[in-house]
Tab-separated table of C-alpha atoms and ligand atoms in Angstrom:
chain	number	residue	atom	x	y	z
A	1	MET	CA	239.442	30.887	-165.789
A	2	ASN	CA	237.830	33.638	-167.850
A	3	LYS	CA	236.303	32.548	-171.107
A	4	TYR	CA	237.800	35.308	-173.246
A	5	ASP	CA	241.058	37.208	-173.357
A	6	TYR	CA	239.221	40.345	-174.486
A	7	LEU	CA	235.691	41.640	-174.251
A	8	ILE	CA	235.508	44.292	-176.971
A	9	VAL	CA	232.706	46.787	-176.458
A	10	GLY	CA	231.736	48.240	-179.833
A	11	SER	CA	232.076	46.657	-183.281
A	12	GLY	CA	233.054	49.942	-184.969
A	13	LEU	CA	236.363	50.420	-186.732
A	14	PHE	CA	238.408	50.717	-183.531
A	15	GLY	CA	236.945	47.590	-181.945
A	16	ALA	CA	237.233	45.632	-185.203
A	17	VAL	CA	240.890	46.554	-185.832
A	18	PHE	CA	241.813	45.709	-182.254
A	19	ALA	CA	239.918	42.396	-182.483
A	20	HIS	CA	241.641	41.522	-185.749
A	21	GLU	CA	245.090	42.128	-184.289
A	22	ALA	CA	244.257	40.147	-181.139
A	23	LEU	CA	242.825	37.256	-183.163
A	24	LYS	CA	246.033	37.092	-185.191
A	25	LYS	CA	247.802	36.462	-181.867
A	26	ASN	CA	245.340	33.642	-181.091
A	27	LYS	CA	243.528	35.636	-178.425
A	28	LYS	CA	239.902	34.791	-177.761
A	29	CYS	CA	237.670	37.794	-178.372
A	30	LEU	CA	234.027	38.521	-177.680
A	31	VAL	CA	232.725	41.607	-179.467
A	32	ILE	CA	229.463	43.121	-178.249
A	33	ASP	CA	227.505	46.009	-179.696
A	34	LYS	CA	224.291	47.628	-178.567
A	35	ARG	CA	223.267	48.254	-182.187
A	36	PRO	CA	221.641	45.546	-184.340
A	37	ASN	CA	224.568	45.654	-186.790
A	38	ILE	CA	228.353	45.495	-186.808
A	39	GLY	CA	230.503	48.373	-188.073
A	40	GLY	CA	229.474	51.293	-185.878
A	41	ASN	CA	229.161	54.458	-187.920
A	42	ILE	CA	230.766	53.004	-191.037
A	43	TYR	CA	228.055	50.343	-191.460
A	44	THR	CA	226.688	50.184	-195.007
A	45	GLU	CA	223.520	48.384	-196.070
A	46	ASN	CA	222.787	47.256	-199.629
A	47	LEU	CA	219.392	48.447	-200.834
A	48	ASP	CA	218.339	48.339	-204.518
A	49	ASN	CA	221.953	47.521	-205.458
A	50	ILE	CA	223.161	50.695	-203.710
A	51	ASN	CA	225.417	50.633	-200.634
A	52	VAL	CA	223.709	53.045	-198.273
A	53	HIS	CA	225.958	54.691	-195.676
A	54	LYS	CA	223.407	54.378	-192.920
A	55	TYR	CA	225.098	56.471	-190.224
A	56	GLY	CA	226.576	59.130	-192.494
A	57	ALA	CA	228.634	59.213	-195.681
A	58	HIS	CA	232.142	57.831	-195.277
A	59	ILE	CA	234.994	58.546	-197.658
A	60	PHE	CA	238.267	56.896	-196.798
A	61	HIS	CA	241.297	59.172	-197.122
A	62	THR	CA	244.781	59.108	-195.663
A	63	SER	CA	248.321	60.273	-196.278
A	64	ASN	CA	249.724	57.380	-194.301
A	65	LYS	CA	250.810	54.584	-196.659
A	66	ASP	CA	250.934	51.997	-193.863
A	67	ILE	CA	247.294	52.683	-192.998
A	68	TRP	CA	246.301	52.596	-196.663
A	69	ASP	CA	248.060	49.234	-197.114
A	70	TYR	CA	246.409	47.975	-193.949
A	71	ILE	CA	242.842	48.807	-195.000
A	72	CYS	CA	243.445	47.541	-198.553
A	73	GLN	CA	243.945	44.010	-197.138
A	74	PHE	CA	240.232	43.945	-196.484
A	75	ALA	CA	238.741	45.494	-199.647
A	76	ASP	CA	239.392	46.836	-203.112
A	77	PHE	CA	238.957	50.582	-203.156
A	78	ASN	CA	237.665	52.525	-206.151
A	79	ASN	CA	239.112	55.828	-207.322
A	80	TYR	CA	236.333	58.023	-205.906
A	81	ILE	CA	237.451	61.601	-205.275
A	82	ASN	CA	235.181	63.631	-203.036
A	83	SER	CA	234.157	66.900	-204.726
A	84	PRO	CA	231.150	68.289	-202.891
A	85	ILE	CA	228.884	71.012	-204.226
A	86	ALA	CA	227.646	73.828	-201.992
A	87	ILE	CA	224.274	75.438	-202.591
A	88	TYR	CA	223.658	78.862	-201.049
A	89	ASN	CA	220.164	80.150	-201.892
A	90	ASP	CA	220.116	79.967	-205.713
A	91	GLU	CA	223.910	80.015	-206.071
A	92	LEU	CA	225.996	76.893	-206.607
A	93	TYR	CA	229.712	76.585	-205.763
A	94	ASN	CA	232.451	73.970	-205.773
A	95	LEU	CA	234.104	72.886	-202.549
A	96	PRO	CA	236.622	72.930	-200.979
A	97	PHE	CA	237.478	76.615	-201.287
A	98	ASN	CA	239.451	76.784	-204.523
A	99	MET	CA	239.718	78.748	-207.784
A	100	ASN	CA	236.426	77.268	-209.072
A	101	THR	CA	234.701	78.650	-205.949
A	102	PHE	CA	236.384	82.057	-206.206
A	103	SER	CA	235.886	82.534	-209.951
A	104	LYS	CA	232.160	81.837	-209.545
A	105	MET	CA	231.858	84.078	-206.487
A	106	TRP	CA	233.690	87.100	-207.875
A	107	ASP	CA	233.706	86.548	-211.642
A	108	ILE	CA	237.499	86.438	-211.752
A	109	LYS	CA	240.019	84.094	-213.378
A	110	THR	CA	243.456	84.233	-211.766
A	111	PRO	CA	244.856	83.304	-208.348
A	112	ASP	CA	246.223	86.844	-207.972
A	113	GLU	CA	242.754	88.322	-208.429
A	114	ALA	CA	241.330	85.925	-205.805
A	115	LYS	CA	244.129	86.634	-203.333
A	116	THR	CA	243.732	90.384	-203.757
A	117	ILE	CA	240.006	90.214	-202.952
A	118	ILE	CA	240.544	87.963	-199.915
A	119	GLU	CA	243.411	90.120	-198.623
A	120	LYS	CA	241.288	93.264	-198.943
A	121	GLN	CA	238.391	91.660	-197.049
A	122	LYS	CA	240.779	90.402	-194.357
A	123	ALA	CA	242.549	93.743	-193.948
A	124	ASP	CA	239.301	95.434	-192.951
A	125	LEU	CA	238.832	92.948	-190.065
A	126	HIS	CA	242.163	93.435	-188.227
A	127	ILE	CA	242.356	89.854	-186.919
A	128	THR	CA	245.898	89.136	-185.748
A	129	GLU	CA	245.561	85.799	-183.993
A	130	PRO	CA	242.301	83.885	-184.670
A	131	LYS	CA	240.722	82.869	-181.357
A	132	ASN	CA	237.744	80.889	-182.623
A	133	LEU	CA	236.242	79.336	-185.766
A	134	GLU	CA	234.740	82.622	-186.992
A	135	GLU	CA	238.035	84.502	-186.790
A	136	GLN	CA	239.927	81.565	-188.254
A	137	ALA	CA	237.541	81.314	-191.217
A	138	LEU	CA	237.477	85.066	-191.844
A	139	SER	CA	241.231	85.311	-191.753
A	140	LEU	CA	241.558	82.418	-194.215
A	141	VAL	CA	238.943	83.291	-196.845
A	142	GLY	CA	237.498	86.731	-196.068
A	143	THR	CA	233.914	87.809	-195.534
A	144	ASP	CA	232.115	86.666	-198.726
A	145	VAL	CA	233.106	83.006	-198.524
A	146	TYR	CA	232.534	83.041	-194.769
A	147	GLU	CA	229.038	84.522	-195.037
A	148	LYS	CA	227.900	82.310	-197.927
A	149	LEU	CA	229.629	78.994	-197.414
A	150	ILE	CA	230.704	78.712	-193.785
A	151	LYS	CA	228.605	80.676	-191.329
A	152	GLY	CA	225.167	79.107	-191.897
A	153	TYR	CA	226.475	75.571	-192.435
A	154	THR	CA	228.672	75.630	-189.344
A	155	GLN	CA	225.980	77.038	-187.090
A	156	LYS	CA	223.557	74.345	-188.268
A	157	GLN	CA	226.162	71.634	-187.926
A	158	TRP	CA	227.287	72.546	-184.417
A	159	GLY	CA	224.213	74.358	-183.042
A	160	ARG	CA	226.457	77.139	-181.762
A	161	PRO	CA	227.611	80.475	-183.151
A	162	CYS	CA	230.946	80.314	-184.977
A	163	ASP	CA	232.659	82.531	-182.398
A	164	GLU	CA	231.980	79.898	-179.718
A	165	LEU	CA	233.582	77.058	-181.693
A	166	PRO	CA	237.237	75.944	-181.783
A	167	ALA	CA	239.248	77.086	-184.802
A	168	PHE	CA	240.610	73.611	-185.589
A	169	ILE	CA	237.265	72.430	-187.028
A	170	ILE	CA	237.622	74.646	-190.083
A	171	LYS	CA	241.297	73.812	-190.528
A	172	ARG	CA	240.106	70.402	-191.742
A	173	LEU	CA	239.119	72.002	-195.045
A	174	PRO	CA	241.737	72.769	-197.712
A	175	LEU	CA	242.076	76.267	-199.178
A	176	ARG	CA	243.686	76.328	-202.601
A	177	PHE	CA	244.451	78.811	-205.317
A	178	THR	CA	244.310	76.136	-208.031
A	179	TYR	CA	241.331	74.783	-209.968
A	180	ASP	CA	241.109	71.594	-207.900
A	181	ASN	CA	237.823	70.357	-206.384
A	182	ASN	CA	239.329	67.434	-204.449
A	183	TYR	CA	237.973	67.879	-200.911
A	184	PHE	CA	240.992	66.193	-199.362
A	185	ASN	CA	244.717	66.818	-199.640
A	186	ASP	CA	245.526	63.213	-198.808
A	187	ARG	CA	247.455	61.042	-201.217
A	188	TYR	CA	245.173	57.991	-200.875
A	189	GLN	CA	241.394	58.144	-201.190
A	190	GLY	CA	238.464	55.934	-202.198
A	191	ILE	CA	235.369	53.974	-201.309
A	192	PRO	CA	235.586	50.218	-200.646
A	193	ILE	CA	233.844	48.454	-203.525
A	194	GLY	CA	230.896	46.603	-202.007
A	195	GLY	CA	230.679	48.789	-198.896
A	196	TYR	CA	232.327	49.039	-195.489
A	197	THR	CA	230.409	46.273	-193.704
A	198	LYS	CA	232.394	43.629	-195.630
A	199	ILE	CA	235.620	45.083	-194.206
A	200	ILE	CA	234.386	44.830	-190.639
A	201	LYS	CA	233.096	41.294	-191.244
A	202	LYS	CA	236.549	40.223	-192.423
A	203	MET	CA	238.249	41.917	-189.488
A	204	LEU	CA	235.980	40.162	-187.009
A	205	LYS	CA	236.336	36.678	-188.532
A	206	GLY	CA	237.089	34.320	-185.647
A	207	ALA	CA	235.579	36.488	-182.917
A	208	ASP	CA	232.341	35.722	-181.126
A	209	ILE	CA	229.835	38.520	-181.729
A	210	LYS	CA	226.755	39.528	-179.777
A	211	LEU	CA	224.610	42.338	-181.191
A	212	ASN	CA	221.752	44.221	-179.496
A	213	THR	CA	223.828	43.918	-176.324
A	214	ASP	CA	224.527	46.901	-174.132
A	215	TYR	CA	227.719	46.646	-172.106
A	216	PHE	CA	226.222	48.033	-168.911
A	217	ASP	CA	223.494	45.361	-168.821
A	218	PHE	CA	225.751	42.590	-170.085
A	219	ILE	CA	228.572	43.099	-167.597
A	220	LYS	CA	226.238	42.824	-164.597
A	221	GLN	CA	225.539	39.181	-165.506
A	222	ASN	CA	228.993	38.412	-166.944
A	223	LYS	CA	231.483	40.025	-164.598
A	224	ASN	CA	234.324	37.591	-165.240
A	225	ILE	CA	233.792	36.945	-168.906
A	226	ALA	CA	237.183	38.298	-170.029
A	227	ASN	CA	240.613	39.142	-168.708
A	228	LYS	CA	240.490	42.594	-170.247
A	229	ILE	CA	237.951	44.980	-171.711
A	230	VAL	CA	238.426	47.175	-174.757
A	231	TYR	CA	235.794	49.870	-174.386
A	232	THR	CA	234.837	52.060	-177.380
A	233	GLY	CA	231.620	53.528	-175.952
A	234	GLU	CA	231.248	56.979	-174.392
A	235	ILE	CA	233.932	57.510	-171.751
A	236	ASP	CA	231.758	59.612	-169.411
A	237	LYS	CA	229.029	56.970	-169.417
A	238	PHE	CA	231.558	54.327	-168.316
A	239	PHE	CA	232.086	56.392	-165.154
A	240	ASP	CA	228.368	57.032	-164.727
A	241	TYR	CA	228.767	60.735	-165.650
A	242	LYS	CA	230.567	61.250	-162.330
A	243	TYR	CA	231.855	64.714	-163.315
A	244	GLY	CA	228.922	65.568	-165.611
A	245	ALA	CA	228.165	64.727	-169.243
A	246	LEU	CA	230.433	65.552	-172.177
A	247	GLU	CA	228.520	67.293	-174.976
A	248	TRP	CA	227.971	65.809	-178.439
A	249	ARG	CA	226.170	66.713	-181.628
A	250	ALA	CA	223.625	64.222	-182.855
A	251	VAL	CA	222.632	63.642	-186.485
A	252	ARG	CA	219.281	62.509	-187.844
A	253	PHE	CA	219.205	60.938	-191.304
A	254	GLU	CA	216.043	61.184	-193.389
A	255	THR	CA	216.553	58.524	-196.039
A	256	GLU	CA	214.323	58.291	-199.086
A	257	LYS	CA	214.134	56.137	-202.220
A	258	LEU	CA	213.319	58.148	-205.343
A	259	ASN	CA	212.112	56.934	-208.727
A	260	THR	CA	214.870	58.580	-210.706
A	261	ASP	CA	218.282	57.232	-211.575
A	262	ASN	CA	220.088	60.492	-210.763
A	263	TYR	CA	218.701	63.054	-208.323
A	264	GLN	CA	221.478	65.589	-207.765
A	265	GLY	CA	224.362	64.503	-210.012
A	266	ASN	CA	226.844	64.289	-207.134
A	267	ALA	CA	227.306	62.201	-203.987
A	268	VAL	CA	227.518	65.184	-201.618
A	269	VAL	CA	225.614	68.467	-201.868
A	270	ASN	CA	225.920	70.856	-198.903
A	271	TYR	CA	223.189	73.392	-198.176
A	272	THR	CA	225.078	76.268	-196.609
A	273	SER	CA	222.249	78.723	-195.946
A	274	ALA	CA	220.883	78.859	-192.391
A	275	ASP	CA	217.305	78.825	-193.797
A	276	VAL	CA	217.516	75.228	-195.080
A	277	PRO	CA	217.030	72.922	-192.086
A	278	PHE	CA	219.374	70.132	-193.210
A	279	THR	CA	223.136	70.441	-193.709
A	280	ARG	CA	223.624	68.167	-196.700
A	281	ILE	CA	222.042	65.622	-199.030
A	282	ILE	CA	223.951	62.447	-199.784
A	283	GLU	CA	223.078	60.488	-202.943
A	284	HIS	CA	224.656	57.152	-202.109
A	285	LYS	CA	224.839	55.562	-205.566
A	286	HIS	CA	227.470	58.067	-206.779
A	287	PHE	CA	230.077	56.749	-204.332
A	288	GLU	CA	230.367	53.515	-206.297
A	289	LYS	CA	228.650	54.482	-209.580
A	290	SER	CA	226.064	51.825	-208.668
A	291	GLU	CA	223.764	50.617	-211.421
A	292	SER	CA	220.172	51.081	-210.285
A	293	GLU	CA	216.981	52.440	-211.831
A	294	VAL	CA	216.202	54.178	-208.550
A	295	THR	CA	218.261	56.327	-206.237
A	296	ILE	CA	218.547	56.645	-202.446
A	297	ILE	CA	219.208	59.969	-200.781
A	298	SER	CA	219.746	60.947	-197.144
A	299	ARG	CA	219.118	64.418	-195.798
A	300	GLU	CA	221.300	65.094	-192.754
A	301	TYR	CA	219.834	67.104	-189.882
A	302	SER	CA	222.237	68.047	-187.149
A	303	SER	CA	220.657	68.261	-183.725
A	304	GLU	CA	221.212	68.842	-180.043
A	305	TRP	CA	222.236	65.733	-178.114
A	306	LYS	CA	221.001	64.583	-174.720
A	307	ILE	CA	221.970	61.589	-172.595
A	308	GLY	CA	220.595	58.434	-174.228
A	309	ASP	CA	220.831	59.746	-177.822
A	310	GLU	CA	223.419	58.369	-180.277
A	311	PRO	CA	226.521	60.590	-180.025
A	312	TYR	CA	228.083	61.575	-183.377
A	313	TYR	CA	230.429	64.563	-183.120
A	314	PRO	CA	232.347	65.523	-179.949
A	315	ILE	CA	232.104	69.249	-179.236
A	316	ASN	CA	235.773	69.844	-178.472
A	317	ASN	CA	235.526	73.314	-176.931
A	318	ASP	CA	237.570	74.288	-173.844
A	319	LYS	CA	234.844	73.335	-171.382
A	320	ASN	CA	234.423	69.819	-172.761
A	321	ASN	CA	238.142	69.254	-173.265
A	322	GLU	CA	238.738	70.102	-169.589
A	323	LEU	CA	235.986	67.699	-168.561
A	324	TYR	CA	237.420	64.996	-170.814
A	325	LYS	CA	240.813	65.355	-169.117
A	326	LYS	CA	239.215	64.387	-165.804
A	327	TYR	CA	237.643	61.284	-167.339
A	328	GLY	CA	240.914	60.533	-169.146
A	329	LYS	CA	242.663	60.464	-165.777
A	330	LEU	CA	240.106	58.008	-164.384
A	331	ALA	CA	240.481	55.888	-167.511
A	332	SER	CA	244.257	55.708	-167.153
A	333	GLU	CA	243.791	54.334	-163.624
A	334	GLN	CA	241.709	51.375	-164.888
A	335	LYS	CA	244.147	48.458	-165.110
A	336	ASN	CA	241.953	46.080	-167.063
A	337	VAL	CA	240.136	48.445	-169.396
A	338	ILE	CA	241.514	49.995	-172.581
A	339	PHE	CA	239.615	53.032	-173.851
A	340	GLY	CA	239.640	53.750	-177.589
A	341	GLY	CA	237.885	55.182	-180.619
A	342	ARG	CA	235.874	58.358	-181.169
A	343	LEU	CA	233.570	57.865	-178.200
A	344	GLY	CA	236.133	56.416	-175.793
A	345	THR	CA	238.647	59.235	-176.326
A	346	TYR	CA	236.232	62.080	-177.187
A	347	LYS	CA	238.120	62.915	-180.375
A	348	TYR	CA	236.953	64.139	-183.799
A	349	TYR	CA	238.890	61.322	-185.472
A	350	ASP	CA	238.709	60.314	-189.131
A	351	MET	CA	238.833	56.617	-189.989
A	352	ASP	CA	242.548	56.547	-190.766
A	353	LYS	CA	243.366	58.067	-187.368
A	354	VAL	CA	241.130	55.512	-185.646
A	355	ILE	CA	242.936	52.657	-187.384
A	356	ALA	CA	246.344	54.133	-186.515
A	357	SER	CA	245.380	54.492	-182.875
A	358	ALA	CA	243.898	50.965	-182.665
A	359	LEU	CA	247.044	49.494	-184.242
A	360	GLU	CA	249.294	51.382	-181.836
A	361	ILE	CA	247.309	50.283	-178.801
A	362	ALA	CA	247.125	46.693	-180.077
A	363	LYS	CA	250.891	46.646	-180.638
A	364	ASN	CA	251.610	47.773	-177.081
A	365	GLU	CA	249.017	45.466	-175.609
A	366	LEU	CA	249.792	42.311	-177.564
A	367	SER	CA	253.580	42.374	-177.805
B	1	FAD	P1	231.948	54.012	-183.755
B	1	FAD	O1	231.863	53.748	-185.204
B	1	FAD	O2	231.036	55.035	-183.174
B	1	FAD	O3	231.742	52.619	-182.993
B	1	FAD	C1	231.468	52.531	-181.630
B	1	FAD	C2	230.514	51.365	-181.441
B	1	FAD	O4	230.353	51.139	-180.044
B	1	FAD	C3	229.122	51.617	-182.005
B	1	FAD	O5	228.765	50.587	-182.886
B	1	FAD	C4	228.232	51.642	-180.770
B	1	FAD	O6	226.941	51.112	-181.010
B	1	FAD	C5	229.012	50.790	-179.802
B	1	FAD	N1	228.710	51.077	-178.401
B	1	FAD	C6	228.739	52.276	-177.785
B	1	FAD	N2	228.374	52.161	-176.493
B	1	FAD	C7	228.105	50.841	-176.296
B	1	FAD	C8	227.658	50.096	-175.171
B	1	FAD	N3	227.411	50.681	-174.003
B	1	FAD	N4	227.478	48.776	-175.316
B	1	FAD	C9	227.700	48.175	-176.509
B	1	FAD	N5	228.114	48.825	-177.597
B	1	FAD	C10	228.322	50.149	-177.501
B	1	FAD	N6	235.772	59.538	-191.183
B	1	FAD	C11	236.444	59.530	-192.355
B	1	FAD	O7	237.622	59.141	-192.390
B	1	FAD	N7	235.820	59.908	-193.531
B	1	FAD	C12	234.536	60.336	-193.569
B	1	FAD	O8	234.017	60.674	-194.635
B	1	FAD	C13	233.796	60.379	-192.333
B	1	FAD	N8	232.510	60.774	-192.322
B	1	FAD	C14	231.835	60.806	-191.130
B	1	FAD	C15	230.505	61.229	-191.145
B	1	FAD	C16	229.779	61.262	-189.957
B	1	FAD	C17	228.332	61.713	-189.973
B	1	FAD	C18	230.420	60.893	-188.737
B	1	FAD	C19	229.665	60.967	-187.430
B	1	FAD	C20	231.728	60.463	-188.726
B	1	FAD	C21	232.459	60.418	-189.921
B	1	FAD	N9	233.776	59.957	-189.953
B	1	FAD	C22	234.475	59.951	-191.140
B	1	FAD	C23	234.455	59.431	-188.739
B	1	FAD	C24	234.277	57.914	-188.592
B	1	FAD	O9	232.909	57.613	-188.464
B	1	FAD	C25	235.026	57.448	-187.338
B	1	FAD	O10	236.398	57.755	-187.447
B	1	FAD	C26	234.917	55.937	-187.066
B	1	FAD	O11	233.719	55.371	-187.471
B	1	FAD	C27	235.085	55.736	-185.578
B	1	FAD	O12	235.071	54.369	-185.230
B	1	FAD	P2	234.884	53.974	-183.716
B	1	FAD	O13	235.025	52.497	-183.643
B	1	FAD	O14	235.765	54.815	-182.865
B	1	FAD	O15	233.402	54.466	-183.329
B	2	UDP	N1	232.117	73.504	-193.370
B	2	UDP	C1	231.497	74.649	-193.829
B	2	UDP	N2	230.815	74.609	-195.010
B	2	UDP	C2	230.732	73.497	-195.752
B	2	UDP	C3	231.378	72.325	-195.292
B	2	UDP	C4	232.053	72.355	-194.085
B	2	UDP	O1	231.531	75.675	-193.166
B	2	UDP	O2	230.081	73.525	-196.825
B	2	UDP	C5	232.810	73.562	-192.068
B	2	UDP	C6	231.902	73.146	-190.904
B	2	UDP	O3	232.253	73.929	-189.781
B	2	UDP	C7	232.266	71.712	-190.678
B	2	UDP	C8	233.778	71.745	-190.942
B	2	UDP	O4	233.903	72.679	-192.024
B	2	UDP	O5	231.964	71.287	-189.366
B	2	UDP	C9	234.384	70.418	-191.306
B	2	UDP	O6	233.721	69.925	-192.440
B	2	UDP	P1	233.783	68.408	-192.855
B	2	UDP	O7	233.175	68.263	-194.204
B	2	UDP	O8	235.170	67.921	-192.631
B	2	UDP	O9	232.800	67.772	-191.775
B	2	UDP	P2	232.418	66.257	-191.459
B	2	UDP	O10	232.731	65.442	-192.667
B	2	UDP	O11	233.237	65.904	-190.270
B	2	UDP	O12	230.968	66.332	-191.181
């Protein structure tokens, strides 16, 4: 008899939610992760009384009340509202694109004035149906906002020109003609007080956990360890890159402790000019208004990915989406393996979508 009902590969949010649901049904779960910590990309580490988002800043937001209620079982959330600042050369703007941004950019006051300027800039471009991110952005906000706040940032972030990127990436950002700097339109938003790692710890209570353990090494020695595998690693790697490698963007975080209690006055400051090598600076203490005499900042450098690097963002262009379909077909033929999460499904998922998908899969699997 196998020792476990499920071997869960990856202790990120997907693996942890699935494990939690399986444990509630008295299933025996072993969770392995190749990293030295649980939590995947949402792992937070407390340093100098500040919860540092080690693999990138994470703000929880959702419009789905069921998902909000679900995550709130595991933590109290504060009332943090994400309102990033964008710096372009010596100019400073509010994000997302809203009346504060437009009034600063064009020295205007009313929505009508902003709309008139954008419409005039759009009319000169003659874009009828946006085919890529550049056309989508230009037809939403016109040339000025595109040139100053989108073009440089996006090219740094994705390492590709905007006309080679899918339009949906920019549709993530709200565009508003009100004075409202809330980055998200979602009804529910916040940061878990005390960090995300506590959430994952609670979800995994009752599971056996092995860190610093890579699935591909582990399974060679432990072929019959579980009846089923839940795999949240890279899908193409599972099939030994049979059809070629899917492309990702990697991120490098340069984290620094500074002897000041407030470095930039905001959690998120984006640097939108192509000349600045990093995309944004995160000042972690502002997420939870943490009391500390020092501060910790992370500069985010987006970089090209190669096999063996940590994958962060899937590059969902046509070429990669076609390739993913082939791996998806192979995955659906695997009777005893469930593929999930950002890496397992090659999707640019936010946390709420990952939870929803893990719950759906767990429901089908465990009922
Ligand atoms: P992951 O967190 O990547 O977990 C997968 C785990 O599997 C990892 O721990 C990995 O080490 C492990 N693993 C992989 N391969 C193997 C192997 N072979 N053997 C063993 N273990 C393996 N979402 C939001 O909602 N709000 C945000 O503000 C936000 N900010 C983000 C910022 C950045 C920089 C990034 C990259 C993502 C952000 N996201 C945000 C998305 C969020 O990180 C994901 O939705 C979520 O973390 C995905 O969880 P997951 O379990 O699918 O993947
Ligand atoms: N973006 C931009 N300028 C900014 C912030 C974002 O052009 O100052 C674009 C960029 O293409 C980015 C996309 O909007 O990839 C989505 O931004 P988001 O903040 O959602 O990115 P994430 O949090 O996933 O890194």
